[in-house]
Amino acid sequence: MAAEGSIPLHARVFDDPAAEVSQIVGAMKDLRTMAGPCDFLMVADSNLVSYANVTALLAAGVQFVAPAPAAQVRGEVYAALDLEQASTVDWVPDRDADKPAEQRESYRVLEYTHTLRGPRKSDPVLTVRRILVHSTANAAGQQAARDKRLAKATEELNKLAGSAGGRHYKSAEKIIARVGVITSKRRVTSCLRYHVTEDDSGVPALE
């Protein structure tokens, strides 16, 4: 793809079933041939980040930049990072240019590593640089969405707690099953802790 007014230097037509992730190496070889003795930086989307693609790029000595697929970066990675160790970026989005400094979105970056394992146990583990970016606006938006999901889940769980031992939830097993449905539906499984107990008569209670 090229920005408006730019001149595309390379194009190739693929059959409809062709997976985008499998096109990276071919494009890299074509561009490397065009670049000749010059070095070039390959910029692509997350489809670049596969074991086969990164192996080929590293072997060819080609530098590249691409966003890591979200599925490859677990939430625990972000949770374990120390934001105070990140460097503040001296950049202001256009949408914030006319705002006072205290109202502008800010960004921090932290250099980390990203590892890729091959399909076979004998494949060497690849380690590449990874830059994690923290956006105050993005963080605030995610927190607001998380708080909203937690509030809805809490409301449903409180209702379930009030129904514990009743006609529909006479056993601890049924309560636990319903808790699983609620937390999964609201995507808050990792945010909540609960306890289901039974009294001497076997009547369950949810806390």
CSV table of N, CA and C in Angstrom, one decimal, residues 145-159 182-183 185-186 188 192:
chain,number,residue,atom,x,y,z
A,145,ALA,N,-13.7,0.8,30.3
A,145,ALA,CA,-14.4,-0.4,29.8
A,145,ALA,C,-14.4,-1.5,30.8
A,146,ARG,N,-13.2,-1.7,31.5
A,146,ARG,CA,-13.1,-2.7,32.5
A,146,ARG,C,-14.0,-2.5,33.7
A,147,ASP,N,-14.0,-1.2,34.1
A,147,ASP,CA,-14.9,-0.9,35.2
A,147,ASP,C,-16.3,-1.1,34.9
A,148,LYS,N,-16.7,-0.9,33.7
A,148,LYS,CA,-18.1,-1.1,33.3
A,148,LYS,C,-18.4,-2.6,33.3
A,149,ARG,N,-17.5,-3.4,32.8
A,149,ARG,CA,-17.7,-4.8,32.8
A,149,ARG,C,-17.8,-5.4,34.2
A,150,LEU,N,-16.9,-4.8,35.1
A,150,LEU,CA,-16.9,-5.3,36.5
A,150,LEU,C,-18.2,-4.9,37.2
A,151,ALA,N,-18.7,-3.7,36.9
A,151,ALA,CA,-19.9,-3.3,37.5
A,151,ALA,C,-21.1,-4.2,37.1
A,152,LYS,N,-21.2,-4.6,35.8
A,152,LYS,CA,-22.2,-5.4,35.4
A,152,LYS,C,-22.1,-6.8,36.0
A,153,ALA,N,-20.8,-7.3,36.0
A,153,ALA,CA,-20.6,-8.6,36.6
A,153,ALA,C,-20.9,-8.7,38.1
A,154,THR,N,-20.6,-7.6,38.8
A,154,THR,CA,-20.9,-7.5,40.2
A,154,THR,C,-22.4,-7.5,40.5
A,155,GLU,N,-23.1,-6.8,39.7
A,155,GLU,CA,-24.6,-6.8,39.8
A,155,GLU,C,-25.1,-8.2,39.6
A,156,GLU,N,-24.7,-8.9,38.6
A,156,GLU,CA,-25.2,-10.2,38.3
A,156,GLU,C,-24.8,-11.2,39.4
A,157,LEU,N,-23.5,-11.1,39.9
A,157,LEU,CA,-23.0,-12.0,40.9
A,157,LEU,C,-23.8,-11.7,42.3
A,158,ASN,N,-24.1,-10.5,42.5
A,158,ASN,CA,-24.8,-10.2,43.8
A,158,ASN,C,-26.2,-10.8,43.7
A,159,LYS,N,-26.8,-10.7,42.5
A,159,LYS,CA,-28.1,-11.3,42.3
A,159,LYS,C,-28.0,-12.8,42.5
A,182,ILE,N,-21.0,-16.0,34.0
A,182,ILE,CA,-21.1,-14.6,34.2
A,182,ILE,C,-19.7,-14.0,33.9
A,183,THR,N,-18.7,-14.5,34.6
A,183,THR,CA,-17.3,-13.9,34.5
A,183,THR,C,-16.8,-14.1,33.1
A,185,LYS,N,-18.7,-14.2,30.2
A,185,LYS,CA,-19.5,-13.3,29.4
A,185,LYS,C,-19.0,-11.9,29.6
A,186,ARG,N,-18.7,-11.5,30.8
A,186,ARG,CA,-18.3,-10.1,31.0
A,186,ARG,C,-16.7,-9.9,30.9
A,188,VAL,N,-14.2,-10.9,32.8
A,188,VAL,CA,-13.6,-10.4,34.0
A,188,VAL,C,-13.1,-11.6,34.9
A,192,LEU,N,-11.7,-11.2,39.3
A,192,LEU,CA,-12.6,-11.5,40.4
A,192,LEU,C,-12.2,-12.7,41.2
